[in-house]
Structures are given as C-alpha cells and as structure tokens.
Coordinates of C-alpha atoms in Angstrom, one line a residue:
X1 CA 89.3 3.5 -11.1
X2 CA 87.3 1.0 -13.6
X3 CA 86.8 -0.8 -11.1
X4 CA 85.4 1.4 -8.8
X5 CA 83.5 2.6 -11.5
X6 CA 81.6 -0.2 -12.3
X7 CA 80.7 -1.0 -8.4
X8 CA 79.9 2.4 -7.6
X9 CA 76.6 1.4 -11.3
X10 CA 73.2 1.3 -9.9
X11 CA 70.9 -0.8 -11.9
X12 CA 69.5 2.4 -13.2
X13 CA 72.1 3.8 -14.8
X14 CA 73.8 2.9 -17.8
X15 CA 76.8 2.1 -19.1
X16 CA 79.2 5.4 -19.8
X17 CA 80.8 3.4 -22.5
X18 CA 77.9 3.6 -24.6
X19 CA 77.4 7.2 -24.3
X20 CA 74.5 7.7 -22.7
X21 CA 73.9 9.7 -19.5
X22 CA 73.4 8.0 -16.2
X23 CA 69.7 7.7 -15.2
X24 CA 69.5 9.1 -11.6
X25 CA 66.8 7.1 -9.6
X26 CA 63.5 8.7 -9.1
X27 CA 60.9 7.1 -7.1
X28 CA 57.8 5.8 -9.0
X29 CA 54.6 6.9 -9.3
X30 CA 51.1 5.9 -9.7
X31 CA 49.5 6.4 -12.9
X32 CA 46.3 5.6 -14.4
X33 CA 47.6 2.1 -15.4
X34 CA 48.8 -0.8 -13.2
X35 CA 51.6 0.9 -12.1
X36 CA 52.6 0.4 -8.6
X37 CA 53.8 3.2 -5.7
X38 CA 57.4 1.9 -4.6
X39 CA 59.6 3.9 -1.8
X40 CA 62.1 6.2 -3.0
X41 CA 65.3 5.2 -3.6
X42 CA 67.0 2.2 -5.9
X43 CA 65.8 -1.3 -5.3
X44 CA 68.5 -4.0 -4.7
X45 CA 70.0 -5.7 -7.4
X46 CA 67.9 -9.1 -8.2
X47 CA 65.2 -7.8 -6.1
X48 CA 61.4 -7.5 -8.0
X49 CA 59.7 -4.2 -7.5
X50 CA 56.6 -6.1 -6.1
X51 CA 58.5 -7.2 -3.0
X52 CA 60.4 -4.4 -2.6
X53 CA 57.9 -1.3 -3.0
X54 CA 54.2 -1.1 -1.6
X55 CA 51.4 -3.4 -2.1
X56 CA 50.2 -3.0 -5.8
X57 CA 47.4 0.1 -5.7
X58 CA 45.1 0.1 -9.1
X59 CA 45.0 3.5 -10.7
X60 CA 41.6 2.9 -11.3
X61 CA 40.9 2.8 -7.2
X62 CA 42.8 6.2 -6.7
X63 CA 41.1 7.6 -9.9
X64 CA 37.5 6.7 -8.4
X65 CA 38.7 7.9 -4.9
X66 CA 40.0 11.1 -6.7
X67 CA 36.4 11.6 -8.1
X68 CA 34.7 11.0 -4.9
X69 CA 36.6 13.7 -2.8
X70 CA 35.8 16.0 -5.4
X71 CA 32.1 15.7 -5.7
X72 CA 32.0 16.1 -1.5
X73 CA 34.5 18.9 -2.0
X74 CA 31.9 20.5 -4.5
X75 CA 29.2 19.8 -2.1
X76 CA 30.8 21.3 0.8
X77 CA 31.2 24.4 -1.3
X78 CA 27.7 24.5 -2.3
X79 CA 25.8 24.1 1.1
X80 CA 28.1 26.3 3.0
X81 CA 30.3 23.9 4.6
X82 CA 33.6 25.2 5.7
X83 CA 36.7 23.0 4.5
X84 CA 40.1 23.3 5.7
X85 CA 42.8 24.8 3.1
X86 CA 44.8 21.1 3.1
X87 CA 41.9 19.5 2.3
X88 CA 41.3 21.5 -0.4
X89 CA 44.7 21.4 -1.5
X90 CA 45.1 17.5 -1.0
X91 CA 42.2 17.3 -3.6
X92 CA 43.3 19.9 -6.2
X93 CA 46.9 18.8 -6.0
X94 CA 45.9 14.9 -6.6
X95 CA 43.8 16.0 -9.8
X96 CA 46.8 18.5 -10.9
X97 CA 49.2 15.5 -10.6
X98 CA 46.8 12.7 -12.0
X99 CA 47.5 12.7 -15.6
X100 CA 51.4 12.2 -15.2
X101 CA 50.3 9.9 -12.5
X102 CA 50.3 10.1 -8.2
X103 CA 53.2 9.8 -6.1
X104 CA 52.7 7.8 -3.2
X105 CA 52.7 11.0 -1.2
X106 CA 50.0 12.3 -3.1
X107 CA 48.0 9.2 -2.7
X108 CA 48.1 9.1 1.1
X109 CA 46.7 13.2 1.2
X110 CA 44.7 13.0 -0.8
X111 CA 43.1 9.9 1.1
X112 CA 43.3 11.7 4.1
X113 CA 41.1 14.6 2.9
X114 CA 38.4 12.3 1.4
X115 CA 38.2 11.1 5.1
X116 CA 37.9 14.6 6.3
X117 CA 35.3 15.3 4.1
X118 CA 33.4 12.1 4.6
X119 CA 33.0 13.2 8.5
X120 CA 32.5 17.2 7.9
X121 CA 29.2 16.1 4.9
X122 CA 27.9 12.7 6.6
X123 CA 25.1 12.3 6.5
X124 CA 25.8 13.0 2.7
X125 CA 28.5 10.2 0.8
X126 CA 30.7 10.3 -2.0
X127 CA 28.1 7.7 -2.6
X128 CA 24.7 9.1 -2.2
X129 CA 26.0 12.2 -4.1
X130 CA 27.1 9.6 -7.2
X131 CA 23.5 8.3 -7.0
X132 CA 21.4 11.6 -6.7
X133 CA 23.9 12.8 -9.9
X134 CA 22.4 9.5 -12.0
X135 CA 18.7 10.5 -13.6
X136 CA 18.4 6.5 -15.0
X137 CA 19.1 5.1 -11.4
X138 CA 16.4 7.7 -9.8
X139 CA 14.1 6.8 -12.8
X140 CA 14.1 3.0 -12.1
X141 CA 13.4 3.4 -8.3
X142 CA 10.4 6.2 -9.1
X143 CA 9.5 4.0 -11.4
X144 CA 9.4 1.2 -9.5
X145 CA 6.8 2.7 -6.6
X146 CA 4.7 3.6 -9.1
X147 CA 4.4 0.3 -10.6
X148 CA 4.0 -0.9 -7.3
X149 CA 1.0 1.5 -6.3
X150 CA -0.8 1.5 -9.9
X151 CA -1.1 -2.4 -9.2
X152 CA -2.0 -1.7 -5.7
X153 CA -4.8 0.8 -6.8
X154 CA -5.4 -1.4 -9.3
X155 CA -6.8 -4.3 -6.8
X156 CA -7.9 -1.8 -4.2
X157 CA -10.3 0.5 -6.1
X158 CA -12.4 -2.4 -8.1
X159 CA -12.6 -4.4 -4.6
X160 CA -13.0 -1.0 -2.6
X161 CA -16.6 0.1 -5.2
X162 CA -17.5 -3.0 -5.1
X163 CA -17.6 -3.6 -1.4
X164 CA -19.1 0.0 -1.2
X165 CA -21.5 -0.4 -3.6
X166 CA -23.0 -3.9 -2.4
X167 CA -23.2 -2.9 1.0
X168 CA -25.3 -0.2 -0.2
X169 CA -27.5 -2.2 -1.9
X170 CA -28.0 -4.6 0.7
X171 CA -28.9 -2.1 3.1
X172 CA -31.2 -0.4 1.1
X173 CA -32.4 -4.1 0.5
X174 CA -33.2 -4.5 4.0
X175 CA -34.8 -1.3 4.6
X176 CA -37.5 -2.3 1.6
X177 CA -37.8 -5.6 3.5
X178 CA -38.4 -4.3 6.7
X179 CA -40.8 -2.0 4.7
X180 CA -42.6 -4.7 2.8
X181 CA -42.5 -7.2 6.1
X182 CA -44.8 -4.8 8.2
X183 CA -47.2 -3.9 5.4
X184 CA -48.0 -7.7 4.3
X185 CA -48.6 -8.5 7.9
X186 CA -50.9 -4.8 7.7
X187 CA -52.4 -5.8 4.9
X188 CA -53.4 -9.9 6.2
X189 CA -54.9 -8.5 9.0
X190 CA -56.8 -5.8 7.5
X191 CA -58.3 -8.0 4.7
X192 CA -58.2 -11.5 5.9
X193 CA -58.2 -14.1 3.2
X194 CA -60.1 -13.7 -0.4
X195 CA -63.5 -14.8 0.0
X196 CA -64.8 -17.4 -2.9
X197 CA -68.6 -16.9 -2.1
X198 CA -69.0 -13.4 -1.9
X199 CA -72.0 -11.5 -0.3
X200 CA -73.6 -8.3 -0.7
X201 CA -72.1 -7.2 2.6
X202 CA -68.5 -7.4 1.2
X203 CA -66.8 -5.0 -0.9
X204 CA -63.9 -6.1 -3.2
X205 CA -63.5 -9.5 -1.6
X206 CA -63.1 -8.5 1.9
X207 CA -63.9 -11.5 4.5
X208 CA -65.0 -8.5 7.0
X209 CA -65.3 -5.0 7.5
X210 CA -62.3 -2.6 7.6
X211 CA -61.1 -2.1 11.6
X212 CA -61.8 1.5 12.8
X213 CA -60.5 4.0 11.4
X214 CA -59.2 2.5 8.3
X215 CA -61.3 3.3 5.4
X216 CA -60.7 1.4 1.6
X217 CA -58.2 4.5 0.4
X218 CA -55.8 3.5 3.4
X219 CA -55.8 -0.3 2.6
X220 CA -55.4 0.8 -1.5
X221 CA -52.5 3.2 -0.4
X222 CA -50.9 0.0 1.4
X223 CA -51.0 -2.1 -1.8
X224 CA -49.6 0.3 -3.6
X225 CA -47.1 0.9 -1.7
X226 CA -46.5 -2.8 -0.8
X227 CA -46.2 -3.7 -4.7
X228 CA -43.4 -0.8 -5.4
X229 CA -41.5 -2.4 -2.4
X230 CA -41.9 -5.8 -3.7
X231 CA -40.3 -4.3 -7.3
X232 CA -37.6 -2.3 -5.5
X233 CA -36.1 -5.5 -3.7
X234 CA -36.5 -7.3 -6.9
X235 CA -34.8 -4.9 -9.1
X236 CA -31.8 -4.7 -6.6
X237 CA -31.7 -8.1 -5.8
X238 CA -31.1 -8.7 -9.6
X239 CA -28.0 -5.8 -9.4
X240 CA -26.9 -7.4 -6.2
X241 CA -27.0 -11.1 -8.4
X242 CA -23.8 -9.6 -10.1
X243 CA -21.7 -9.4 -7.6
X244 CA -22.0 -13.1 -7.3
X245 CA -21.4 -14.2 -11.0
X246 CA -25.2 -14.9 -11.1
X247 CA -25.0 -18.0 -9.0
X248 CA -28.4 -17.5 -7.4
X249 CA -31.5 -18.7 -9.8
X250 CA -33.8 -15.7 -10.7
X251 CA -37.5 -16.4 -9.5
X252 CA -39.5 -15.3 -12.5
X253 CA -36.8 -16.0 -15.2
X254 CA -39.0 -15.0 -18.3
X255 CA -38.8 -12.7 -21.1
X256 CA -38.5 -9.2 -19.7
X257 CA -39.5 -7.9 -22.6
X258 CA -43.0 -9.4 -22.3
X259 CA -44.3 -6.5 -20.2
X260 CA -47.7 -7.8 -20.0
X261 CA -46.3 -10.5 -18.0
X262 CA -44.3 -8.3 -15.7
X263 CA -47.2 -6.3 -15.4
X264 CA -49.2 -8.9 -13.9
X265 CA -46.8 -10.3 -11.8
X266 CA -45.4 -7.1 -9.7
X267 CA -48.0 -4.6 -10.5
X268 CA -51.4 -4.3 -8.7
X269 CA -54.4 -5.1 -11.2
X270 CA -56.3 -2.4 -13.2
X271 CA -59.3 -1.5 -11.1
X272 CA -58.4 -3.4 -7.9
X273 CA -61.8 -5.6 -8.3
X274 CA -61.0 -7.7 -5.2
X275 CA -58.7 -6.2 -2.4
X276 CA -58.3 -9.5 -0.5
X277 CA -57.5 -11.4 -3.9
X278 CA -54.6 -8.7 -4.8
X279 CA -52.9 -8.9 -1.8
X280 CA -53.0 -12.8 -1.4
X281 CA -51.5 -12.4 -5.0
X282 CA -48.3 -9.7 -3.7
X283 CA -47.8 -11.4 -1.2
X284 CA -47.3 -14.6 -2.4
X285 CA -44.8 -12.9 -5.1
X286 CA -43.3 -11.3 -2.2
X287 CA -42.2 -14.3 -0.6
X288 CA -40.0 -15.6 -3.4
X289 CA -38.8 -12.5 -4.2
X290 CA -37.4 -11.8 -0.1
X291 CA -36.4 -15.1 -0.3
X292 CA -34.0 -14.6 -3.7
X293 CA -33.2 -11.2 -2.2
X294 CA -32.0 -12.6 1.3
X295 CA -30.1 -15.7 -0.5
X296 CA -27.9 -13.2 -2.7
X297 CA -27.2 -10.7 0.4
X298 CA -26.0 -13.7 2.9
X299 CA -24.0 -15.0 -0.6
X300 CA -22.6 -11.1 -1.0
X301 CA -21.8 -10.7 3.2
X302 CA -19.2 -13.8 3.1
X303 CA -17.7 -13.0 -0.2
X304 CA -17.2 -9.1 1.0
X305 CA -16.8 -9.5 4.7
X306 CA -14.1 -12.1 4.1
X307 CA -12.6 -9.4 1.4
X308 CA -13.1 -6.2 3.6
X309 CA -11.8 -8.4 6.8
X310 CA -9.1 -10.0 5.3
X311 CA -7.6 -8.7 1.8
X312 CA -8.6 -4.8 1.4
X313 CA -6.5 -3.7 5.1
X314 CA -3.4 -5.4 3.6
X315 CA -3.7 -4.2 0.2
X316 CA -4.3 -0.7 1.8
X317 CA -1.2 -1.3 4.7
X318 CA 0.9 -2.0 1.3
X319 CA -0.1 1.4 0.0
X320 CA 0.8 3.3 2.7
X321 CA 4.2 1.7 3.0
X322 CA 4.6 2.8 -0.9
X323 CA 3.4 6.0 0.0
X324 CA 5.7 6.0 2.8
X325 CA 8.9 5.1 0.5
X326 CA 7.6 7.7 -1.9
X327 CA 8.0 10.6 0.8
X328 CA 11.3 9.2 2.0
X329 CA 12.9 8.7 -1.0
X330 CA 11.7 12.3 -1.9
X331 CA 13.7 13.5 1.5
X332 CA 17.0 11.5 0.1
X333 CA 17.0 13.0 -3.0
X334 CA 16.3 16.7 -1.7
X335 CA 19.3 15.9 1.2
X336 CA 21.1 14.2 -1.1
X337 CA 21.5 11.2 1.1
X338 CA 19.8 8.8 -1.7
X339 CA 22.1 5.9 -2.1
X340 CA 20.2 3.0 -4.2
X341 CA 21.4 0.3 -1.9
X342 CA 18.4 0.2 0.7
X343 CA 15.9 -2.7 -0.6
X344 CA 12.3 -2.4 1.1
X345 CA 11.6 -5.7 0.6
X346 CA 11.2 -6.0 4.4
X347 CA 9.1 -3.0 4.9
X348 CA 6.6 -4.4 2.3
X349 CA 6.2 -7.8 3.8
X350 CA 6.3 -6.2 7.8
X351 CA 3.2 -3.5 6.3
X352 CA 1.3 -7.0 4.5
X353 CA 1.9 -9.0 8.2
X354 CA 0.3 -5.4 10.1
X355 CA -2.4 -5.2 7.9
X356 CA -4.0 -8.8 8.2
X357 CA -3.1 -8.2 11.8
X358 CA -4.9 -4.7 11.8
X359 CA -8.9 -6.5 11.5
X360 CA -8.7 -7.9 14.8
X361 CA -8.5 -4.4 16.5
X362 CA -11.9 -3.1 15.3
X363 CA -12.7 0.8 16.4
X364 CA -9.1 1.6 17.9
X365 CA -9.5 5.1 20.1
X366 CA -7.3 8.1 18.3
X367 CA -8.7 10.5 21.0
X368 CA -11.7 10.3 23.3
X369 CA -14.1 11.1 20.8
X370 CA -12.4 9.5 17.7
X371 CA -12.4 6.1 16.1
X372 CA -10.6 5.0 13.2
X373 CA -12.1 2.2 10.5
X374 CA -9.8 -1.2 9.7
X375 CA -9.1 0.2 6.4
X376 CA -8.0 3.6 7.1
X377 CA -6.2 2.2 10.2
X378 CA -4.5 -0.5 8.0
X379 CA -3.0 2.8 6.2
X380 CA -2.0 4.4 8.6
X381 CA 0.1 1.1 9.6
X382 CA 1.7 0.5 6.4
X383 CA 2.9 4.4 6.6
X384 CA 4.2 4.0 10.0
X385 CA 5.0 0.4 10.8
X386 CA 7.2 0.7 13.4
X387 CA 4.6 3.0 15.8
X388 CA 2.4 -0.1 15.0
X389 CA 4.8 -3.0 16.3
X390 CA 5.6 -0.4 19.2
X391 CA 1.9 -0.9 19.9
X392 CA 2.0 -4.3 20.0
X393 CA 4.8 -4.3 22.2
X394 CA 3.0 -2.4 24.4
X395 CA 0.1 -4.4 24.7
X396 CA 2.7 -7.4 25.0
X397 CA 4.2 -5.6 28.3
X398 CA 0.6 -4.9 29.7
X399 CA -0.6 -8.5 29.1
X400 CA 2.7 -9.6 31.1
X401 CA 2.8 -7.3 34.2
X402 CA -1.0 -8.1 34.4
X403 CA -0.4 -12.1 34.4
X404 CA 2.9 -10.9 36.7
X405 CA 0.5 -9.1 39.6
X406 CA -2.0 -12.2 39.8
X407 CA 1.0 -14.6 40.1
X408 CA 0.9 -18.2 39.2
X409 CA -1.6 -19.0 42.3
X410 CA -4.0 -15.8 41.9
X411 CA -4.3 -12.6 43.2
X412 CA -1.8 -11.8 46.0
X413 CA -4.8 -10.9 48.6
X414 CA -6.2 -14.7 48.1
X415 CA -2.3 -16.3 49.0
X416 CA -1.8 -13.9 51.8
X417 CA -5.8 -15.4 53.1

C-alpha cells in the first residue's frame, strides 16, 4: 500500500508524512506579472511549464487589451450602439477576474469581444479613442498647425502688402507718366523753344503766337498741371526706391530740407516771366525724373513678378493644405477617429509641388462667367490636392486621345487620301 502510495504522488502534492494536506492541481492563471496560461491538469514529471503550457502571454498585453475593450465598450454605450450581452460579459468578467489574475479561458473571451467591438465602432479604435482621451497629444498636433500657419502668414502677408502695394504705386506711376508725356509734348508745340532775343510781338518768351483757341490761361493751366505730375512721379518713385533697398541713384540727391532748392527745381517760378523758358526748364527735370521712375518700376516688376509667379501661390497652396488638416483633424477629434499616427509630410510637399505648378494655368474657368487668380487658385489646391492632380490627369488623358486620333502619320482623312 506504500507503494502504491507513493506512485499514485503527483508533483503537486506533498508528502503525507510531513503532515500537510495534498495540494490538488489547479490550472494556472494569468496575472498581472509574467505568469504564463498553462492547460489544466498536472504537467509531467521533469517536464518545464514553458514546453508544456501555452506560449508565454505578458500580463501587461492582456491588461492593455483589457483597457481597450473597455473604452470601445464605453463608447458603444454612449453613442447608442447596441452590444451583445456576451460581449459585455466577456469584458466585465475579465476586469472582475484581473486582480487575482485571468484564466486562459478568460483571456480568449475576452479577446473575442474586443474583436466584436472593433467591427460593431470601426471607424472608431480602441486606438483613436486612447488618442482623443490625451489633451498633451491633441495639444502638440494643434500646436503644431499653428506653428506651421503663423510662419506661413508670416512670409505671406509681408510679401502679399508688398506686392500689393508696389503694384499700386507703379500703376499710379504710369498713369502720371502717361499724364505728364501728353502735356510736355502739348506744351513743346504750343510754345516752341525759349526765344533769347525777344521782340515786342512776344509775350513771356513765346517763339510765336498761341494756336487757335488756346489763350495764355490754357498754356498756364498746362504747366501747372505738368509740374504737380512731374512731383507726383517723383515722390512715388522715391516710395517705390524702397522696395528695392535703394539700389537706384536718386536724381536730385540734395538736402531736402533746403526748400528753396526744391522749390526751384519742381515748382513753376513766381510770376511765370517766360512761358517758353519754364517749360524748357520742367521738362528737362521731367526727363530724369521718368527716367529714375521707369528704372525702379522695371527693377520692382522682376523682383515681384518673379515673387507673385513663383513663391506667393506655393506659400498660399501650403496654407490651404494647413487649413485643410486643421478642418480634418477637427472632424477626428469630434468622430473620435483621431489616431496621432497620420504624418502630413506628404500632403505638404504634394500642396508646395501644385502651387509652383498652379502659375502656369493663368485665368482657369470656375463657371462661364468666372475666373479665378494664381493666388486664390493656389489655395484652393493646397485645400483640395487631390481634385487638383485629378485635373491634371484629365488634361493628361485629353492630350493622349488627341495625339491617339491624329495617329503617328496625321489625321486619319490624309492616310485614307
């Protein structure tokens, strides 16, 4: 009978001769720790526990899996989702059972029901759920788009007032040119040279009489007129010298506080003793002063056009992409679908390709009776790259099934002549 005894021992139970009760095997269970989930029932004498249970499951994995099933339970609850009672029970039974540790059992179910409840939430995650739940991690990416667009408007509105505000000045530059053009050529042909040897017949230092129908108040009204257009292209030359570091010499470089000076130079003399004389004089200013005032706009058109053509519809395709991402990642977080793990690293460099691409289609139709700018268009493709591409896919597809009809040999009418 001591025999049988001792062969009948498992390796779990213990000696009756020391007095203590035989341990009954009991299959064991997952825990928080290291442990591992082995089948029920005793192990073979000499045999390890690794090769004779399951493979080693962290507690850690099923505590984290455990945490997910419940956030997507909690969801479901909230948005109305319906949940079958298993599921449920899968979930509350794993948490009931987690501090003493999970069976293996236990660890299957409640597996099972975080895969239910991944398909009955998607597009929602245990995932995007953990990332909508963390303020620092929305923080950073919010705080990231702005960084990005502050920078951007930092560049675009400096460039964007300046371009705006030379243009202006160089239109309004030509329009006192054109101004000034047609009255010195008025005024030449009116008056005619100064005369050194004056006669009685002359009046003021005209060579001749005044044509028909032009009396000395007309040709006095011209000069005035001609001198304020000589000082309005001067004055905005000098603002539009600015906008090219100074690089272009100023013609009458004196002391501007010597007004006497300026006086004489830009403003008609006192008492207008000889007509011909004051108008040989204007003009003569007027020709440097056209010629410093055409130097700095031609200087100002390359510098801006190359800008305005080139920099400002990328810089404005890269705000609208950050606009974009601003609006989607608003969406994410108000779905909950917000994971963290999309990078736009692509988008940003596909919006900067579009918008350098975006200046070669000037005037692009919307409707029949609407055209869109470069700029604004370069927005629009930064906020929607992918209708963009599909445009230029389209375009692709025309441009082939036009070379396709002509054929390699011309039209099909000419091969069939």
């Amino acid at each position: 009978m001591a025999a049988d005894s001792a062969l009948n021992k498992t390796p779990d139970s213990t000696d009756v001769t020391t007095g203590d009760p035989s341990a009954t095997p009991q299959p064991r269970k997952l825990s928080s720790g290291n442990s591992v989930v082995s089948p029920a029932g005793p192990t073979a004498p000499g045999q390890s526990t690794e090769s004779a249970g399951s493979p080693c499951l962290p507690g850690e994995y099923l505590e984290e899996k455990l945490q997910d099933a419940e956030r997507l339970l909690e969801y479901a609850a909230e948005v109305g989702i319906d949940v079958e009672d298993s599921v449920r029970n899968a979930v509350l039974n794993a948490r009931r059972a987690s501090a003493g540790g999970l069976s293996e059992q236990a660890a299957a179910n409640l597996l099972s029901a975080l895969t239910q409840l991944a398909v009955r939430t998607r597009p929602v995650t245990a995932a995007s759920l953990r990332a909508c739940a963390d303020p620092q991690q929305t923080h950073l990416v919010i705080r990231g788009y702005r960084t990005v667009a502050f920078v951007l408007l930092g560049i675009i509105i400096p460039f964007s007032l300046a371009a705006f505000s030379s243009s202006e000045m160089s239109e309004a530059i030509r329009k006192d040119l054109d101004t000034a053009n047609a009255l010195a050529v008025k005024l030449s042909d009116e008056l005619g040279p100064p005369q050194v040897n004056q006669t009685s017949v002359n009046v003021r230092g005209r060579a001749s009489m005044l044509p028909h129908g032009v009396s000395e108040k007309d040709v006095i009204r011209d000069l005035q007129q001609f001198a304020a257009s000589i000082r309005a292209v001067y004055a905005r030359a000098r603002q539009l010298n600015f906008f090219t570091a100074f690089t272009h010499a100023d013609p009458f470089p004196g002391d501007r506080s010597d007004w006497a000076e300026r006086k004489k130079i830009f403003e008609l003399p006192e008492g207008l003793p000889d007509l011909s004389q004051a108008a040989t004089q204007k003009i003569g200013v007027y020709q440097q002063v056209r010629y410093f005032a055409q130097s700095i706009q031609q200087g100002v058109s390359i510098t801006f056009g190359a800008v305005a053509t080139c920099v400002l519809p990328m810089l404005y395709a890269l705000l609208g992409a950050c606009a974009f991402l601003l609006r989607s990642f608003e969406e994410q977080i108000r779905t909950r679908t917000f994971t963290g793990a999309d990078k736009h690293v692509a988008r940003f460099l596909i919006a900067a390709i579009g918008g350098l691409v975006v200046g070669l289609f000037n005037n692009v139709n919307i409707t029949q009776g609407a055209t869109l700018p470069p700029l604004a268009l370069a927005f629009l493709v930064g906020y929607a790259v992918d209708i963009f591409f599909s445009f230029l896919e389209g375009l692709l597809q025309a441009f082939k099934g036009a070379r396709g009809s002509t054929g390699p040999q011309g039209p099909a009418s000419s091969s069939k002549s």
